[in-house]
XYZ file of C-alpha atoms in Angstrom:
518
model
C 19.949 -18.595 29.218
C 17.162 -17.653 26.840
C 15.244 -20.170 24.767
C 15.242 -20.650 21.013
C 11.919 -18.801 20.852
C 13.312 -15.862 22.773
C 16.541 -15.729 20.770
C 14.529 -15.883 17.557
C 12.710 -12.688 18.462
C 15.972 -11.085 19.553
C 17.466 -12.076 16.205
C 14.551 -10.521 14.352
C 14.895 -7.302 16.302
C 18.618 -7.193 15.565
C 17.713 -7.336 11.872
C 15.404 -4.334 12.125
C 12.066 -6.087 12.649
C 9.654 -3.880 14.601
C 6.303 -5.587 13.937
C 5.087 -9.176 13.751
C 1.657 -10.113 12.392
C 0.028 -13.347 13.470
C -2.369 -15.432 15.505
C -0.992 -17.260 18.559
C -1.609 -20.961 19.043
C -0.427 -23.871 21.127
C 2.336 -24.550 18.603
C 3.851 -21.062 18.844
C 3.558 -20.215 22.545
C 7.326 -20.233 22.928
C 7.675 -17.661 20.161
C 5.263 -15.420 22.003
C 7.323 -15.836 25.158
C 10.085 -14.206 23.136
C 7.830 -11.343 22.075
C 7.031 -10.399 25.674
C 9.176 -7.449 26.689
C 11.090 -7.443 23.392
C 9.734 -4.163 22.094
C 8.552 -5.901 18.924
C 4.914 -5.045 18.292
C 2.441 -7.854 17.682
C -0.656 -7.299 15.538
C -3.356 -9.955 15.811
C -5.013 -10.849 12.527
C -8.333 -12.638 12.272
C -7.059 -15.231 9.783
C -3.539 -16.300 8.894
C -4.087 -15.278 5.277
C -4.884 -11.804 6.607
C -1.661 -11.851 8.633
C 0.246 -12.606 5.437
C -1.446 -9.769 3.567
C -0.631 -7.448 6.490
C 3.028 -8.434 6.238
C 2.830 -7.799 2.490
C 1.365 -4.297 2.856
C 3.839 -3.458 5.607
C 6.769 -4.522 3.423
C 5.602 -2.576 0.376
C 5.326 0.670 2.303
C 8.262 0.315 4.720
C 10.734 -1.312 2.337
C 11.582 -3.858 5.053
C 10.492 -7.509 5.223
C 7.070 -8.113 6.714
C 7.080 -10.892 9.322
C 4.273 -13.282 10.307
C 4.013 -15.946 13.019
C 1.690 -18.890 12.285
C 1.055 -22.289 13.789
C 1.920 -25.516 12.050
C -0.607 -27.193 9.740
C -3.634 -24.955 9.096
C -1.789 -21.800 10.071
C 0.770 -22.412 7.361
C -1.678 -23.624 4.723
C -3.858 -20.569 5.375
C -0.974 -18.175 4.749
C 0.281 -19.873 1.582
C -1.970 -17.707 -0.617
C -0.443 -14.550 0.818
C 3.032 -16.000 0.289
C 2.204 -16.747 -3.340
C 0.963 -13.174 -3.797
C 4.218 -11.869 -2.291
C 6.237 -14.089 -4.605
C 4.387 -12.844 -7.686
C 4.839 -9.203 -6.650
C 8.454 -9.444 -5.373
C 7.535 -8.544 -1.785
C 9.911 -9.595 1.037
C 7.931 -11.586 3.599
C 9.228 -13.892 6.324
C 6.792 -16.506 7.608
C 7.858 -18.285 10.795
C 5.826 -21.326 11.683
C 5.851 -24.097 14.190
C 6.044 -27.738 13.175
C 5.422 -30.882 15.206
C 8.133 -32.331 17.403
C 11.182 -33.769 15.691
C 10.598 -37.438 16.458
C 7.126 -37.332 14.851
C 7.913 -35.736 11.503
C 6.855 -37.781 8.505
C 5.492 -40.666 10.597
C 1.749 -40.015 10.340
C 1.068 -40.330 14.057
C -2.147 -38.295 13.929
C -0.790 -35.368 15.948
C -2.650 -32.077 16.095
C -2.073 -29.986 12.932
C 0.072 -32.728 11.414
C 1.101 -32.597 7.748
C 2.991 -35.293 5.833
C 5.772 -32.859 4.874
C 5.085 -29.259 5.802
C 8.257 -27.842 4.286
C 7.455 -29.480 0.943
C 4.323 -27.342 0.660
C 6.418 -24.204 0.967
C 9.392 -25.291 -1.100
C 7.492 -24.844 -4.364
C 7.007 -21.169 -3.492
C 10.138 -20.029 -1.724
C 13.195 -21.036 0.323
C 12.361 -22.841 3.563
C 14.699 -23.405 6.530
C 14.309 -26.011 9.274
C 15.579 -25.342 12.805
C 16.566 -28.819 13.996
C 18.668 -27.556 16.913
C 19.497 -24.239 18.625
C 22.686 -24.036 16.570
C 20.630 -23.784 13.374
C 18.859 -20.569 14.372
C 21.444 -17.915 13.510
C 22.414 -19.406 10.115
C 18.742 -19.859 9.219
C 17.931 -16.205 9.989
C 20.920 -15.022 7.964
C 19.976 -17.261 5.034
C 16.314 -16.208 5.107
C 17.152 -12.489 5.117
C 19.711 -12.978 2.363
C 17.120 -14.798 0.276
C 14.614 -11.962 0.738
C 16.955 -9.016 0.258
C 20.031 -9.859 -1.806
C 18.263 -11.139 -4.914
C 14.760 -10.762 -6.282
C 12.645 -9.993 -3.182
C 10.030 -12.500 -2.143
C 8.877 -14.707 0.717
C 10.975 -17.000 2.886
C 9.936 -19.526 5.531
C 11.446 -20.804 8.766
C 9.905 -23.714 10.670
C 10.752 -24.649 14.250
C 9.655 -27.933 15.878
C 7.677 -27.495 19.064
C 10.299 -29.407 21.051
C 13.099 -27.120 19.780
C 11.408 -23.797 20.617
C 11.900 -24.122 24.434
C 15.500 -25.410 24.290
C 18.250 -23.214 25.797
C 19.957 -21.152 23.116
C 23.221 -19.214 23.295
C 23.054 -15.556 22.261
C 23.115 -15.194 18.503
C 26.107 -13.555 16.819
C 25.544 -10.229 15.035
C 23.535 -10.565 11.827
C 25.345 -11.131 8.562
C 24.360 -8.240 6.307
C 23.418 -9.591 2.855
C 25.768 -8.435 0.113
C 24.012 -6.692 -2.757
C 25.125 -7.436 -6.322
C 26.700 -4.688 -8.391
C 27.530 -4.544 -12.092
C 31.118 -4.480 -13.313
C 32.521 -1.227 -14.751
C 32.773 -2.719 -18.253
C 29.017 -3.392 -18.324
C 28.290 0.131 -17.090
C 30.536 1.543 -19.823
C 28.798 -0.580 -22.452
C 25.396 0.652 -21.293
C 26.570 4.265 -21.266
C 27.930 3.884 -24.805
C 24.612 2.602 -26.134
C 22.696 5.383 -24.354
C 25.058 8.039 -25.743
C 24.344 6.869 -29.297
C 20.533 6.713 -29.106
C 18.131 9.459 -30.195
C 14.742 8.053 -29.110
C 15.236 6.195 -25.823
C 12.395 4.852 -23.682
C 12.626 3.737 -20.055
C 10.460 0.889 -18.732
C 10.160 1.238 -14.941
C 8.828 -1.529 -12.719
C 8.309 -2.082 -9.018
C 12.037 -2.528 -8.504
C 12.467 1.187 -9.273
C 9.861 2.517 -6.852
C 12.479 3.534 -4.248
C 14.789 5.035 -6.856
C 12.744 8.058 -7.926
C 15.556 10.637 -7.779
C 18.098 8.751 -9.954
C 15.306 7.560 -12.269
C 14.148 11.135 -12.824
C 17.727 12.276 -13.365
C 18.274 9.491 -15.902
C 15.058 10.280 -17.769
C 15.921 13.973 -17.929
C 19.500 13.317 -19.007
C 18.296 11.115 -21.865
C 15.041 12.998 -22.621
C 13.387 9.593 -22.313
C 9.688 8.872 -21.659
C 9.218 6.623 -18.617
C 6.578 3.895 -19.001
C 5.464 2.616 -15.600
C 4.087 -0.768 -14.667
C 1.334 -0.791 -12.073
C 3.868 -1.382 -9.274
C 5.843 1.699 -10.320
C 2.895 4.099 -10.291
C 3.586 7.249 -8.317
C 7.096 7.673 -9.687
C 7.655 11.087 -11.295
C 4.077 12.213 -10.632
C 2.995 14.862 -13.126
C 6.419 14.937 -14.798
C 6.410 15.732 -18.545
C 8.314 12.487 -19.231
C 6.040 10.150 -17.276
C 3.755 7.656 -19.041
C 1.641 6.055 -16.272
C -0.151 3.629 -18.595
C -0.016 -0.074 -19.278
C 2.344 -1.288 -21.981
C -0.499 -3.519 -23.144
C -2.042 -0.504 -24.906
C -1.265 -0.099 -28.617
C -0.289 3.528 -28.051
C 2.362 2.633 -25.485
C 3.608 -0.244 -27.597
C 4.056 2.156 -30.525
C 6.162 4.391 -28.277
C 8.327 1.415 -27.293
C 8.565 0.074 -30.865
C 9.763 3.461 -32.119
C 12.546 3.632 -29.514
C 16.119 3.098 -30.674
C 17.113 2.103 -27.138
C 15.053 0.632 -24.308
C 16.290 0.854 -20.713
C 14.349 -1.555 -18.468
C 14.701 -0.723 -14.773
C 13.469 -3.094 -12.058
C 10.773 -4.752 -14.124
C 10.224 -8.463 -14.653
C 8.535 -7.748 -17.982
C 5.653 -9.869 -16.710
C 2.769 -10.672 -18.994
C 0.086 -9.053 -16.846
C 1.996 -5.770 -17.214
C 3.075 -6.031 -20.842
C 0.513 -8.309 -22.509
C -2.695 -8.115 -20.482
C -4.789 -8.826 -23.583
C -2.797 -11.999 -24.382
C -1.994 -10.924 -27.935
C 1.615 -12.047 -27.897
C 2.845 -9.319 -30.271
C 4.913 -7.133 -27.947
C 7.652 -5.163 -29.741
C 11.101 -6.710 -29.980
C 13.172 -5.216 -27.153
C 15.987 -7.778 -27.226
C 18.490 -4.932 -27.688
C 17.533 -3.406 -24.336
C 19.722 -2.441 -21.415
C 18.298 -4.197 -18.390
C 18.784 -3.373 -14.698
C 17.532 -5.884 -12.133
C 18.535 -7.090 -8.691
C 17.367 -10.640 -9.453
C 19.755 -12.911 -11.320
C 16.883 -15.121 -12.467
C 14.704 -12.413 -14.035
C 17.800 -10.772 -15.519
C 18.696 -13.922 -17.446
C 15.226 -14.806 -18.733
C 14.933 -12.244 -21.537
C 17.395 -11.372 -24.273
C 19.236 -8.100 -23.654
C 22.218 -6.269 -25.134
C 23.533 -5.275 -21.704
C 22.586 -6.702 -18.322
C 23.305 -4.715 -15.156
C 22.890 -6.824 -12.021
C 22.085 -4.728 -8.961
C 19.696 -2.484 -7.072
C 17.926 -0.054 -9.394
C 18.873 3.096 -7.488
C 22.515 2.096 -7.059
C 22.965 1.098 -10.706
C 21.276 4.243 -12.043
C 23.461 6.349 -9.759
C 26.572 4.572 -11.045
C 25.472 4.975 -14.658
C 24.554 8.675 -14.520
C 28.128 10.103 -14.244
C 29.035 8.209 -17.413
C 26.413 10.119 -19.441
C 26.354 13.550 -21.039
C 22.848 15.053 -20.875
C 21.238 15.477 -24.272
C 18.317 17.437 -25.660
C 15.476 15.595 -27.269
C 11.752 15.395 -27.834
C 11.049 12.996 -24.987
C 8.386 15.208 -23.428
C 6.572 15.484 -26.774
C 6.671 11.703 -27.269
C 5.498 11.101 -23.695
C 2.607 13.561 -24.026
C 1.472 11.929 -27.263
C 1.601 8.492 -25.625
C -0.397 9.696 -22.606
C -3.077 11.253 -24.787
C -3.373 8.177 -26.984
C -3.389 5.824 -23.977
C -6.239 7.765 -22.408
C -8.182 7.435 -25.662
C -7.659 3.647 -25.484
C -9.168 3.411 -22.004
C -12.408 1.402 -22.230
C -15.353 3.769 -21.922
C -16.746 2.007 -18.871
C -13.440 2.418 -16.993
C -12.991 6.161 -17.504
C -15.617 7.110 -14.864
C -13.992 4.665 -12.429
C -10.604 6.309 -12.966
C -12.229 9.675 -12.233
C -13.323 8.267 -8.862
C -9.812 7.060 -8.015
C -8.321 10.397 -9.026
C -10.920 12.188 -6.884
C -9.818 10.119 -3.886
C -6.157 10.857 -4.597
C -6.827 14.593 -4.818
C -9.033 14.584 -1.717
C -6.204 13.117 0.401
C -2.865 14.073 -1.187
C -0.022 11.720 -0.301
C -2.341 8.980 0.902
C -1.674 5.275 0.404
C -4.038 3.410 -1.937
C -4.307 -0.363 -1.444
C -6.443 -2.051 -4.079
C -8.084 -5.437 -4.267
C -9.024 -7.307 -7.421
C -12.151 -5.320 -8.299
C -13.544 -3.152 -11.078
C -12.548 -0.009 -9.191
C -8.851 -0.991 -9.416
C -8.872 -2.217 -13.013
C -9.134 1.382 -14.218
C -5.941 2.574 -12.446
C -4.220 -0.626 -13.556
C -4.586 0.598 -17.131
C -3.837 4.277 -16.519
C -3.180 6.163 -13.312
C -0.662 8.717 -12.047
C -0.486 8.451 -8.258
C 1.076 11.361 -6.376
C 3.780 9.506 -4.411
C 5.976 6.467 -5.105
C 5.468 3.169 -3.242
C 2.039 4.356 -2.083
C -0.306 2.730 -4.602
C -0.505 -1.020 -5.086
C -3.174 -3.574 -5.857
C -3.715 -7.295 -6.261
C -5.496 -7.311 -9.618
C -2.326 -8.239 -11.539
C 0.181 -11.035 -11.107
C -1.255 -13.607 -8.718
C -4.530 -11.655 -8.566
C -5.819 -12.507 -5.081
C -9.306 -11.527 -3.954
C -9.587 -10.318 -0.358
C -6.040 -8.934 -0.332
C -6.718 -5.275 0.392
C -8.055 -5.146 3.996
C -5.054 -6.966 5.453
C -2.571 -5.153 3.226
C -4.132 -1.823 4.216
C -3.581 -2.677 7.894
C 0.082 -3.441 7.221
C 0.484 -0.258 5.170
C -1.058 1.894 7.903
C 1.253 0.416 10.539
C 4.273 1.000 8.300
C 3.381 4.679 7.797
C 1.849 6.079 11.013
C -0.146 9.225 10.408
C -0.539 8.676 6.665
C -4.157 8.090 5.566
C -4.761 4.752 3.866
C -7.540 3.968 1.401
C -8.578 0.333 1.006
C -10.330 -0.120 -2.364
C -12.301 -3.356 -2.531
C -15.407 -4.829 -4.117
C -18.384 -6.218 -2.246
C -17.381 -9.721 -3.350
C -13.739 -9.406 -2.329
C -14.701 -7.902 1.019
C -16.428 -11.128 1.996
C -13.120 -12.992 1.626
C -11.560 -11.052 4.485
C -14.183 -8.859 6.131
C -12.995 -9.788 9.630
C -9.703 -7.942 9.162
C -11.583 -4.647 9.568
C -11.732 -5.479 13.270
C -7.938 -5.603 13.350
C -7.872 -2.086 11.917
C -10.248 -0.950 14.638
C -8.249 -2.677 17.387
C -5.057 -0.999 16.186
C -6.761 2.418 15.821
C -5.637 2.776 12.209
C -6.651 5.638 9.950
C -8.050 3.553 7.083
C -10.965 4.451 4.861
C -12.481 1.225 3.536
C -14.049 2.046 0.165
C -16.382 -0.704 -1.075
C -17.374 -0.828 -4.744
C -20.791 -2.446 -4.318
C -22.113 -3.824 -7.574
C -23.846 -6.704 -5.772
C -21.790 -9.570 -7.081
C -18.887 -10.572 -9.274
C -19.767 -8.122 -12.062
C -16.431 -8.341 -13.858
C -16.611 -12.132 -14.077
C -20.199 -11.934 -15.267
C -19.133 -9.564 -18.048
C -16.409 -11.990 -19.122
C -18.887 -14.866 -19.174
C -21.240 -12.856 -21.371
C -18.425 -11.891 -23.742
C -17.490 -15.582 -23.993
C -21.160 -16.433 -24.646
C -21.202 -18.548 -21.516
C -24.241 -18.668 -19.223
C -23.658 -16.421 -16.224
C -23.541 -18.760 -13.225
C -22.291 -18.139 -9.710
C -21.706 -14.398 -10.090
C -24.459 -13.022 -7.868
C -23.479 -13.645 -4.234
C -25.544 -11.303 -2.088
C -23.469 -8.436 -0.658
C -23.145 -7.606 2.990
C -25.647 -5.099 4.335
C -22.882 -2.603 4.838
C -24.560 -0.162 7.234
C -25.034 -2.691 10.073
C -21.749 -4.361 9.133
C -19.940 -1.045 9.650
C -21.730 -0.644 12.967
C -20.593 -4.133 13.996
C -17.032 -3.047 13.179
C -17.458 0.197 15.177
C -16.814 2.224 12.015
C -18.713 5.293 10.796
C -20.592 4.534 7.571
C -21.301 6.605 4.473
C -23.078 5.501 1.308
C -22.572 7.481 -1.907
C -23.271 7.083 -5.593
C -20.468 6.809 -8.147
C -20.026 10.582 -8.184
C -16.468 11.961 -7.801
C -17.510 15.031 -5.804
C -19.630 13.046 -3.336
C -16.912 10.440 -2.919
C -14.239 13.094 -2.381
C -16.341 14.703 0.349
C -16.747 11.347 2.089
C -13.005 10.688 1.817
C -12.050 14.088 3.266
C -14.048 13.476 6.440
C -11.514 12.849 9.172
C -10.761 9.418 10.573
C -11.400 5.776 9.696
C -14.733 4.835 8.153
C -16.471 2.485 5.743
C -17.610 4.151 2.514
C -19.940 2.340 0.156
C -20.105 3.281 -3.524
C -23.478 2.057 -4.757
C -23.221 0.892 -8.363
C -26.499 0.734 -10.324
């Protein structure tokens, strides 16, 4: 009979898991016994936070939960930041950790990696499930996957005591497939009625719509409705006359929304970093909107005329047959909004956007993974990526520094053969520089693009604007040429020139590219 650790891995594989990110330790040896011969790939991170970011990037690109194995105590506390990032960005991530033996929990015996109440640390972020006996394993896996997939996506945690992992465990029953919510016909009819009567509709598309491009496009065309995209929706409807790939924090985009006689919000939490980045608090009244969301919690938080509970693609597909396509001036309104939004771009960010667009055009269809850095603030405000679910960054929501290298590794593993660009600042790189070695070990086609302005320039600018002395913003950057050599990566240094950067990006294979900022 197999052990709990072995059945756990078998249970993961039965639920479609192909990759696990982690760092082995004495508290998870039995889990790794299960990995041996299972066909599930293991990717060794250099830090548990990096393993979490890898699971995050993998999930965003693959559409499946990213899975990480960590030890009890420091392994779990190290990955909590990545779990919080996943929660903020609605990314399904399953973290499986060890915990000390059952008879020691909560007693303060001074065991290795001991915490007073490990599960309590996680419970504030996400659901956590304790495996107290072999019989708990199957129900815990079903509950964790249901929590990640049947409502608003996010992280989940399972902890297994070290004395439970090696216990004999009967084969698990087949997985319980989580049931997805779906709206009732009356709500669909009510939404269709409102859409039939509007003349100036606007669609707000968020990350929940990024795998629903075809029905979203069909809906926009049927309504002649401009589609305003949050940063997590960028890449939808690339180059389409109805697309508005700009932040709703801009006055121009807000005017477009305010002038609408019907707003259709699809898969967006209406979060403040997307809709009120400047903290003005004067967003247009959209309480008469039709709202589509898979999460019951987000769906109930804002006033709406009609709420449609379900997956964005499924609900749009159910709604479309109830509509009669109409002519309108949506393309004219969208073009005016795009032009005005570009004019609102801060002057210092326009050259940075030109660099990002040069990278996109140099490697069409590539995946862009951005950190919290000046180079990603420009595409946060305005950017039309050329493929859905292939551009994401950590500069909104939870806003983690050091996110991009790990997430780029996960993205590259999720999409073999697709080039990945990791966009990161010299400051953020020092949070997670070691994860470049994981990329090398796994032979991943990642171009690490480092925006080197020799410090925390964005924070320094904020301090100056607040008339605060600039303190702590000048950490010395890595000497990137020998650092690249230490990582066994080719190295190129360029100025902030789009043509030079594009040439460096086109060169085949993984490399580290430095953009030297005066």
